[in-house]
Each structure stands twice: as structure tokens, then as C-alpha cells.
Tab-separated table of C-alpha atoms and ligand atoms in Angstrom:
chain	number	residue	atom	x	y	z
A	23	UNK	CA	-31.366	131.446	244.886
A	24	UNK	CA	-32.101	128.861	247.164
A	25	UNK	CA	-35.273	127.142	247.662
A	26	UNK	CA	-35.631	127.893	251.307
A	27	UNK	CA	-38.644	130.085	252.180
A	28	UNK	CA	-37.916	133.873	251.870
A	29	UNK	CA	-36.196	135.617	254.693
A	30	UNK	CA	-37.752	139.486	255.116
A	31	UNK	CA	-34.438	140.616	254.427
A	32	UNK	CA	-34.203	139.099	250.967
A	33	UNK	CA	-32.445	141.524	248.206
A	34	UNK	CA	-34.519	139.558	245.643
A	35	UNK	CA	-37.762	140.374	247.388
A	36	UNK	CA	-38.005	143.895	245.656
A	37	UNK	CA	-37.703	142.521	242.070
A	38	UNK	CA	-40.099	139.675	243.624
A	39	UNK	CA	-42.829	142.377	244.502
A	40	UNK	CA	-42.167	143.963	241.058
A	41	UNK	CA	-42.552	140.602	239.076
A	42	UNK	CA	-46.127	139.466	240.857
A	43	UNK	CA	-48.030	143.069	240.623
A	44	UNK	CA	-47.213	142.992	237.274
A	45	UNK	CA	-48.233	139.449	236.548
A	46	UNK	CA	-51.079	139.865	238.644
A	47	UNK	CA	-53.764	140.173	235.935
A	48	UNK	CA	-52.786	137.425	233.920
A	49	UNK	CA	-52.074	135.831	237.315
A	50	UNK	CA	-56.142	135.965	237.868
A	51	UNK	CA	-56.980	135.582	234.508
A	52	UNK	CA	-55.737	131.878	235.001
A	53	UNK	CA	-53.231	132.970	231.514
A	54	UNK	CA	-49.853	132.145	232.898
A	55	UNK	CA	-47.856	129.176	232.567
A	56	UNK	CA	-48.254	126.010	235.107
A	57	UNK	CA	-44.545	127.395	235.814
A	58	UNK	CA	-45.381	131.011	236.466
A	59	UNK	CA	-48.279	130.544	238.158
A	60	UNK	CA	-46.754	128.773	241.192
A	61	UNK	CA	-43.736	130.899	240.929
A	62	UNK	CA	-46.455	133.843	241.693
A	63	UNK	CA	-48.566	132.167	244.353
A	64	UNK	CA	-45.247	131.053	246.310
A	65	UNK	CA	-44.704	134.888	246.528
A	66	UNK	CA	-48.391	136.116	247.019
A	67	UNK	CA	-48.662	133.145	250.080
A	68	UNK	CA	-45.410	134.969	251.851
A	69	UNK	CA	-46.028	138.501	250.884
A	70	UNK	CA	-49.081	140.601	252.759
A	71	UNK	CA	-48.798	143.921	250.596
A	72	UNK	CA	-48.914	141.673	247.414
A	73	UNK	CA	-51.514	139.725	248.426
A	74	UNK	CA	-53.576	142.801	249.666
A	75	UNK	CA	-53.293	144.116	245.951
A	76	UNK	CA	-54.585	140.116	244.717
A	77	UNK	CA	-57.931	140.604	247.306
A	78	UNK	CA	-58.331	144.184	246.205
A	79	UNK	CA	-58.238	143.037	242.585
A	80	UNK	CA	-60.310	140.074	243.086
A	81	UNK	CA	-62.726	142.187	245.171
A	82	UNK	CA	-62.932	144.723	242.093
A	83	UNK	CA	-63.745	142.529	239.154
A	84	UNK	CA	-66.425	140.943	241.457
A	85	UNK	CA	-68.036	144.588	241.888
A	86	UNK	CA	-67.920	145.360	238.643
A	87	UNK	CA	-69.451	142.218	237.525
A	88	UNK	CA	-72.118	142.875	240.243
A	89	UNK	CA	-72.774	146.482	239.016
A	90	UNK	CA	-73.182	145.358	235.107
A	91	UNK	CA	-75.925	143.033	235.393
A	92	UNK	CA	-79.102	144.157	233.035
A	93	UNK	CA	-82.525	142.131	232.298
A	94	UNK	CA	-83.599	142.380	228.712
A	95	UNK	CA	-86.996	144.291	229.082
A	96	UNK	CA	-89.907	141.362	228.545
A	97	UNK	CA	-91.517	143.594	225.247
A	98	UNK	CA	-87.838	143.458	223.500
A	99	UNK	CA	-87.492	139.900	224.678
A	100	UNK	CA	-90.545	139.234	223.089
A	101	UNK	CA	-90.174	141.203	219.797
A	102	UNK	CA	-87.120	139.326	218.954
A	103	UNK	CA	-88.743	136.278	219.570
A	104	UNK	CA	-91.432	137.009	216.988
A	105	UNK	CA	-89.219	138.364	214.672
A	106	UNK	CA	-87.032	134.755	214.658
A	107	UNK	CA	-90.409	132.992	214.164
A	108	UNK	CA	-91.343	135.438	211.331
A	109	UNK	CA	-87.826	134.594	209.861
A	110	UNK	CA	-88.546	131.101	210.691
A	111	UNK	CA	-91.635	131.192	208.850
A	112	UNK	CA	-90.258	132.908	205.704
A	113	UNK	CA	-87.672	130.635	205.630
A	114	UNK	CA	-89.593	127.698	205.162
A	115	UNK	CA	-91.973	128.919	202.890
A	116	UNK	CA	-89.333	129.709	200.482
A	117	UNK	CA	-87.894	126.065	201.052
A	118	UNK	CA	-91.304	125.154	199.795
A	119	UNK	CA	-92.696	123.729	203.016
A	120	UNK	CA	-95.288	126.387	203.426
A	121	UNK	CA	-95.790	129.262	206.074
A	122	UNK	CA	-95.465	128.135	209.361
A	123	UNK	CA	-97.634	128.764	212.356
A	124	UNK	CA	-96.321	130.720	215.629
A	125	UNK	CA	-94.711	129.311	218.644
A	126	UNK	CA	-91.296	127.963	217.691
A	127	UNK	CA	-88.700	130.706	219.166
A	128	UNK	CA	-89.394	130.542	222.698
A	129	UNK	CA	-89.262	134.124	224.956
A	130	UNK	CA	-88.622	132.874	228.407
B	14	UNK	CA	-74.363	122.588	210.480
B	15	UNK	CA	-76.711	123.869	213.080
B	16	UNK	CA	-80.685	123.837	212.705
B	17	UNK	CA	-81.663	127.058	212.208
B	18	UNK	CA	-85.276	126.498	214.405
B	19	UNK	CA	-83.167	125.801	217.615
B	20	UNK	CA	-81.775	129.060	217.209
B	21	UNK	CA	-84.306	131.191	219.290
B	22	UNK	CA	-83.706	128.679	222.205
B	23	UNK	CA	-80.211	128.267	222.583
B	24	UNK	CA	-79.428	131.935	221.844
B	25	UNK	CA	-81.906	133.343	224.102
B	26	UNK	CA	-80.022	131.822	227.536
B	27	UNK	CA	-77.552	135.047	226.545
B	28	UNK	CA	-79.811	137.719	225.939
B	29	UNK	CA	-79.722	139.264	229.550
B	30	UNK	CA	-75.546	139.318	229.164
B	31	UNK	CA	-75.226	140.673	225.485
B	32	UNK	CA	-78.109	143.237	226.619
B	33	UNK	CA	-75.604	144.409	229.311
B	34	UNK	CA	-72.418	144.561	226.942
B	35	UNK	CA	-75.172	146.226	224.680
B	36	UNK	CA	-75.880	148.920	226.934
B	37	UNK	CA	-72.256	149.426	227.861
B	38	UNK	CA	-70.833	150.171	224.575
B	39	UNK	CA	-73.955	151.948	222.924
B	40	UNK	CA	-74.475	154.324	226.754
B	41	UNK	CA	-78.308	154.202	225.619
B	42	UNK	CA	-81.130	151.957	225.927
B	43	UNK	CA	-83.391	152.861	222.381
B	44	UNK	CA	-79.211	151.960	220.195
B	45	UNK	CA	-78.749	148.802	222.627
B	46	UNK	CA	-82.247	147.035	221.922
B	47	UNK	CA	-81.440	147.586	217.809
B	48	UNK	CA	-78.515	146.179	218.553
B	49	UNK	CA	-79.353	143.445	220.589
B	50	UNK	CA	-82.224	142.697	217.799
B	51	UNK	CA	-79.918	143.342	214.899
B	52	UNK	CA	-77.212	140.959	216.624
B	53	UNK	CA	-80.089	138.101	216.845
B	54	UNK	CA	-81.321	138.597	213.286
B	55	UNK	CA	-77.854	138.285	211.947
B	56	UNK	CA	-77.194	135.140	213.938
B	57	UNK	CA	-80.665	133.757	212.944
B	58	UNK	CA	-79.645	134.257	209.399
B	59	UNK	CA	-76.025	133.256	209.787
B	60	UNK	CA	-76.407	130.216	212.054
B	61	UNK	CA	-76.290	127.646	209.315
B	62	UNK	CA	-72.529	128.594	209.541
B	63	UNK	CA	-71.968	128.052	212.994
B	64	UNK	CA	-70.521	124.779	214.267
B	65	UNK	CA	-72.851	123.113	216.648
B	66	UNK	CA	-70.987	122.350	220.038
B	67	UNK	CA	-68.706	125.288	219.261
B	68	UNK	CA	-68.714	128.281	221.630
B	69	UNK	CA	-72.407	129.902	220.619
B	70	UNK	CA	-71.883	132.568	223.341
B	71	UNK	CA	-68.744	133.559	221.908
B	72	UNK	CA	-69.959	133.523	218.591
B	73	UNK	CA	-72.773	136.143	219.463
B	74	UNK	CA	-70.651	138.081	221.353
B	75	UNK	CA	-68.836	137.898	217.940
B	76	UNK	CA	-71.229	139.180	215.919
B	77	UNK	CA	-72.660	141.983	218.566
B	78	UNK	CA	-69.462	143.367	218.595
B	79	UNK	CA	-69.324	143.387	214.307
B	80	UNK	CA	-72.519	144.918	214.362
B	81	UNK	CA	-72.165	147.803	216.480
B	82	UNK	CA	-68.505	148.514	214.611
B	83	UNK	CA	-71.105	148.745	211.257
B	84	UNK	CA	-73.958	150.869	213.338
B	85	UNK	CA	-72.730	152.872	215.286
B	86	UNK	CA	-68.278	153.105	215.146
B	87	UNK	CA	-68.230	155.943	212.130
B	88	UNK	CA	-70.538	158.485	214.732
B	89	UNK	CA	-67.609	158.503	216.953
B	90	UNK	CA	-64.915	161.214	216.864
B	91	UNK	CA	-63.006	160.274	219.783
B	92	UNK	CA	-59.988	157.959	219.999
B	93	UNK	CA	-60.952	154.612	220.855
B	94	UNK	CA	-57.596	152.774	222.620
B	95	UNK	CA	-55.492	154.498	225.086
B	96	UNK	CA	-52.445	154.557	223.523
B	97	UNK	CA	-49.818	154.646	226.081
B	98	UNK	CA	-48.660	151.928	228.394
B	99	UNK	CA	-47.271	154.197	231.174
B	100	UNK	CA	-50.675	154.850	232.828
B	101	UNK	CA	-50.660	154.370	236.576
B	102	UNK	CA	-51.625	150.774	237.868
B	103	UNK	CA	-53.377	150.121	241.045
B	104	UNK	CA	-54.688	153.933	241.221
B	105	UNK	CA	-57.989	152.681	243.365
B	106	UNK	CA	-55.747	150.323	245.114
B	107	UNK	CA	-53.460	153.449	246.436
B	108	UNK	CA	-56.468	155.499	247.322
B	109	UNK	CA	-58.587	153.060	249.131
B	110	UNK	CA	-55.755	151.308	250.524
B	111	UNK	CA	-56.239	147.502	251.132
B	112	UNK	CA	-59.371	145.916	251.982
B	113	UNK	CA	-60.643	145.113	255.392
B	114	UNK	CA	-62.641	142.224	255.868
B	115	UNK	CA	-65.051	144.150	257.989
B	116	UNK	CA	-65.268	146.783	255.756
B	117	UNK	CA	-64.993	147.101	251.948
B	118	UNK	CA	-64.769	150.405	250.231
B	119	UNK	CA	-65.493	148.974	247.069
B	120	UNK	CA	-68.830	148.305	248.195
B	121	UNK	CA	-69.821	151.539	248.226
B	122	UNK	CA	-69.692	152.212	244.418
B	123	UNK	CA	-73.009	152.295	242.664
B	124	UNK	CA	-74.183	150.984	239.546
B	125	UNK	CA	-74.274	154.302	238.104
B	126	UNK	CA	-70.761	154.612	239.184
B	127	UNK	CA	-69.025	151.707	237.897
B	128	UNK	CA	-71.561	151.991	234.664
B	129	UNK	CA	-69.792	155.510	234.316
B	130	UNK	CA	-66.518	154.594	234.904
B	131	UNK	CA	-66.650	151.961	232.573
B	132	UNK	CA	-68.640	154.151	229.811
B	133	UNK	CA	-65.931	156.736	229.949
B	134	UNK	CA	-63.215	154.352	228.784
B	135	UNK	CA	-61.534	154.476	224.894
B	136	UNK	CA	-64.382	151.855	222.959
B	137	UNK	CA	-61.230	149.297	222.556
B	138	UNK	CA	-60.320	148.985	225.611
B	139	UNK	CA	-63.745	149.003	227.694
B	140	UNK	CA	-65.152	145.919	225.217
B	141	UNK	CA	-62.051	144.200	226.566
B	142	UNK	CA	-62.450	144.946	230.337
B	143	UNK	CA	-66.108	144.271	229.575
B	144	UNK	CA	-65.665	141.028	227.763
B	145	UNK	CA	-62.809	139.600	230.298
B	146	UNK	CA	-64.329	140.853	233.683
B	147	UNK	CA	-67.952	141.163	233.097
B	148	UNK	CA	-68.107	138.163	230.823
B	149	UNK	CA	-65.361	135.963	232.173
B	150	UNK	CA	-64.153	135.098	228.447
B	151	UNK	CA	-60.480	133.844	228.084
B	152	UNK	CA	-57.788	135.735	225.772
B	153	UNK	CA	-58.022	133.686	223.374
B	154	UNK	CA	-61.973	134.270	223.581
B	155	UNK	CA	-61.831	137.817	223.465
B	156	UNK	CA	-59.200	138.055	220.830
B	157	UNK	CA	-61.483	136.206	218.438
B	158	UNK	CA	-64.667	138.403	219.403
B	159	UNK	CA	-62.685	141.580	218.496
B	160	UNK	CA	-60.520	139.854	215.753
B	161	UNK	CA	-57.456	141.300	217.039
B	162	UNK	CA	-54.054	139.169	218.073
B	163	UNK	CA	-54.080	138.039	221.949
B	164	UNK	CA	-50.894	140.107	222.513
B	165	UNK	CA	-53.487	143.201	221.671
B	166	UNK	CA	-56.353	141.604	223.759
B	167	UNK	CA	-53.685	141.885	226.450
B	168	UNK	CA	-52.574	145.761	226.218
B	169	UNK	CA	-56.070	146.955	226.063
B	170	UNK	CA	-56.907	144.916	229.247
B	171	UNK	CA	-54.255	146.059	230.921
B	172	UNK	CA	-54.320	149.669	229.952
B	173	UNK	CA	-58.009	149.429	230.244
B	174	UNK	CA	-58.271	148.231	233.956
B	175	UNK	CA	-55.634	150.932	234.919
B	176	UNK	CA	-57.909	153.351	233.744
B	177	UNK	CA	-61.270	151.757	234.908
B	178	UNK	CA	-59.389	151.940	238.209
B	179	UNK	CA	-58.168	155.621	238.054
B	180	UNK	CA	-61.927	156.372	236.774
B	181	UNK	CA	-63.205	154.868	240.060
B	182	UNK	CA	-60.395	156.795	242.150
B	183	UNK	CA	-62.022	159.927	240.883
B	184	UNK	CA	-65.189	159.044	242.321
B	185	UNK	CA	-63.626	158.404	245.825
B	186	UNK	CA	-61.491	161.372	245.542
B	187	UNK	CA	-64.553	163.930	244.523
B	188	UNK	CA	-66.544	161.977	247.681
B	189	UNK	CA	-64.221	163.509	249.791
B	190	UNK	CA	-63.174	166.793	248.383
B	191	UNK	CA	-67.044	167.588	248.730
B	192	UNK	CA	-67.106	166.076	252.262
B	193	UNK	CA	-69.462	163.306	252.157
B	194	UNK	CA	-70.028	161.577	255.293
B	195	UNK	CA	-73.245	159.502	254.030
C	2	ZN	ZN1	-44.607	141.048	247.303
């Protein structure tokens, strides 16, 4: 293969096509090699239908991210706080250093 | 060796993400607050063992994913990795087409949606989709979380996005076969 840019009619285009959508994931997980990588956005820079599938995938992981985010309720939040300090406390009691007072584990 | 009375500080930056991953692989509320307690305790108790600079955020993620395994694994009768590696790819690609920039299907999926999608995945391979595209953690991350090789981190992504995505196609599809225009 040369290194000229691909012509449309390029028999190796198919396999091309093939190759990228099914390196795409690890393509956007940033887990291929330096050497991969570029060979895959060469392709995806020349190819619309390939990089349609890239934005759509892109797009996707961003909605589910999106869709996933929670808040710990502030009464759990603040139960596990207390029950660090209480483990706090135990813990240096049996060290010898006597019970400790509240306030170390902070509940933002 | 880390101090054991920085623990509530530096570990509570992460409670709002291992909350979420919580919810997602428990499908309740009342199981994910045990477990996001339980995970704490444990790393309270444990944290002499951790390295300091080392990844704390992996290490939790770690432990969360021990503990639920312990709590709440044996309950399950189902099977918990898709098996197969011929499952479609791309199925919400094909049935939204591609993305306009004036006009993105995928914004119209809900929480409850995606939550449901991703809830209705095998338990192996929705903690990886979770852990790589909700949490952003690397292979290499994720395969120490689960405590599995990378080249299995790998097949349960994959086989667990094609699914997430065929999940969400079923949405779209059932939007239209019951003629929703809002
Ligand atoms: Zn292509």
C-alpha cells in the first residue's frame, strides 16, 4: 500500500472500515498502541460513516455517564461519618491513648 | 502505611461515585447504603494496608466490588457474563442512525432508561461498562477491581456495551411501535 491518501475506490477500504469499528472501543479507551492509534485516526479523519459511528459512541458514553450520577443522601453521609469516628475512637482507646472526642471524620 | 484518621477525609471525595456504582449493581437504595457503609468500614479497618499515593479510588472501588460478591452474589440465580461474542455491535447506532449536530437522539433517553438498560445487563459485564464508562478507569484499573486478567476486562466490555446498546435500541424501538410523538 502506498502512503498516498485513500482514493474512494480503494479495495483495502472495506477491510479498513472493518479494522477501525472493531478497534473503536479500545480506540476511545486510549488502549491501543502509539502505532494503532494513528493507523485508526488516519482512517476515521478520511472516512464519514466511521467517524459517524466514533461521535455516536462518544456521544453515548457521555449520556450514560450523565444519566448515572447519584448524591449520597446527607443522613447516610453522615452515619458513616460517625461510624469512622466511633471506629476511630475505639481504635485508640485500645492503643491505650484513651477514647477520643467527636469531630475527626469529616461529612461534607 | 497510611494514617488511619485521614481516612474519613480522603475517602469521602468518592462517596457520591461508589454510591452510584452502589445503586447500579444492588437495583435498590436500602442494599446500596449497607454497602456503601460496609465498603467504608472495611476500608477504615483495612487502610493501614493501603499504600499512600497509590490509587485510593481504585482501591475502594476494590473493595465495594469484594463486598457486594460476599453480600449479596449467592442471592442471584441468573448468569452473570454473556457468554457469547457474536452479539450484534452498534445495535443503537443502526437504529438511530448517526447523529446530527442539531439534533441528538440520544438525548432523549432518561435516567430511568439508561439506569434500566444498564441494570438489565449479566452482573460481570455491567460492573465493567460501569467501571470503564461511568468511572473512566483504565483496563488495567478495572482488571484489578474485579481481579480478573485484562484480556477478560476486555470481553465483558465489549460484549457488555453491545448489549447496553441493544438494551437502549429496545427503548427506541417500543417508542415507536406505541407511536409516541412526545
Ligand atoms: Zn471507514
Amino acid at each position: 500500500m502506498s502512503s498516498d491518501p485513500a482514493p474512494s475506490v480503494n479495495p483495502f477500504e472495506f477491510n479498513a472500515c472493518e479494522e477501525t469499528i472493531h478497534e473503536i472501543y479500545h480506540f476511545l479507551d486510549g488502549e491501543l498502541t502509539e502505532e494503532k492509534r494513528r493507523v485508526i485516526e488516519t482512517h476515521l479523519s478520511q472516512c464519514q460513516p466511521c467517524d459517524s459511528v466514533k461521535r455516536f459512541e462518544v456521544e453515548l458514553r457521555q449520556v450514560v455517564a450523565d444519566r448515572c450520577r447519584e448524591e449520597v443522601p446527607k443522613d447516610l453521609r453522615e452515619r458513616i461519618a460517625r461510624l469512622i469516628n466511633h471506629e476511630l475512637d475505639n481504635a485508640s482507646s485500645a492503643d491505650g491513648a484513651g477514647p477520643r472526642r467527636e469531630g475527626n471524620a469529616s461529612a461534607h | 502505611m497510611a494514617d488511619q484518621s485521614r481516612f474519613g477525609e480522603e475517602a469521602m471525595v468518592y462517596a457520591d461515585s461508589l454510591y452510584a456504582y452502589a445503586l447500579r449493581m444492588t437495583r435498590n437504595p436500602p442494599d446500596a447504603e449497607d454497602l456503601l457503609q460496609e465498603t467504608f468500614l472495611k476500608g477504615f479497618r483495612s487502610y493501614a494496608s493501603f499504600t499512600e499515593g497509590t490509587n485510593l479510588r481504585a482501591w475502594l472501588f476494590r473493595i465495594m466490588t469484594n463486598s457486594y460478591i460476599n453480600l449479596y452474589r449467592t442471592r442471584q440465580r441468573r448468569p452473570d457474563e454473556i457468554g457469547v461474542d457474536d452479539i450484534e455491535r452498534l445495535a443503537l447506532f443502526r437504529e438511530l442512525g448517526s447523529p446530527s449536530a442539531e439534533d441528538s437522539a440520544l438525548e432523549h433517553f432518561t435516567d430511568i432508561e439508561v439506569k434500566m438498560a444498564l441494570e438489565s445487563l449479566p452482573e460481570q459485564n455491567r460492573n465493567a461498562v460501569l467501571l470503564a464508562d461511568v468511572e473512566g478507569f483504565s483496563y488495567k484499573e478495572i482488571a484489578e477491581i474485579t481481579e480478573v486478567p485484562i484480556g477478560t476486562v476486555m470481553s465483558r466490555l465489549s460484549r457488555g456495551r453491545a448489549a447496553l446498546e441493544r438494551a437502549l435500541a429496545d427503548f427506541v424501538k417500543h417508542r415507536v411501535e406505541n407511536g409516541a410523538s412526545a
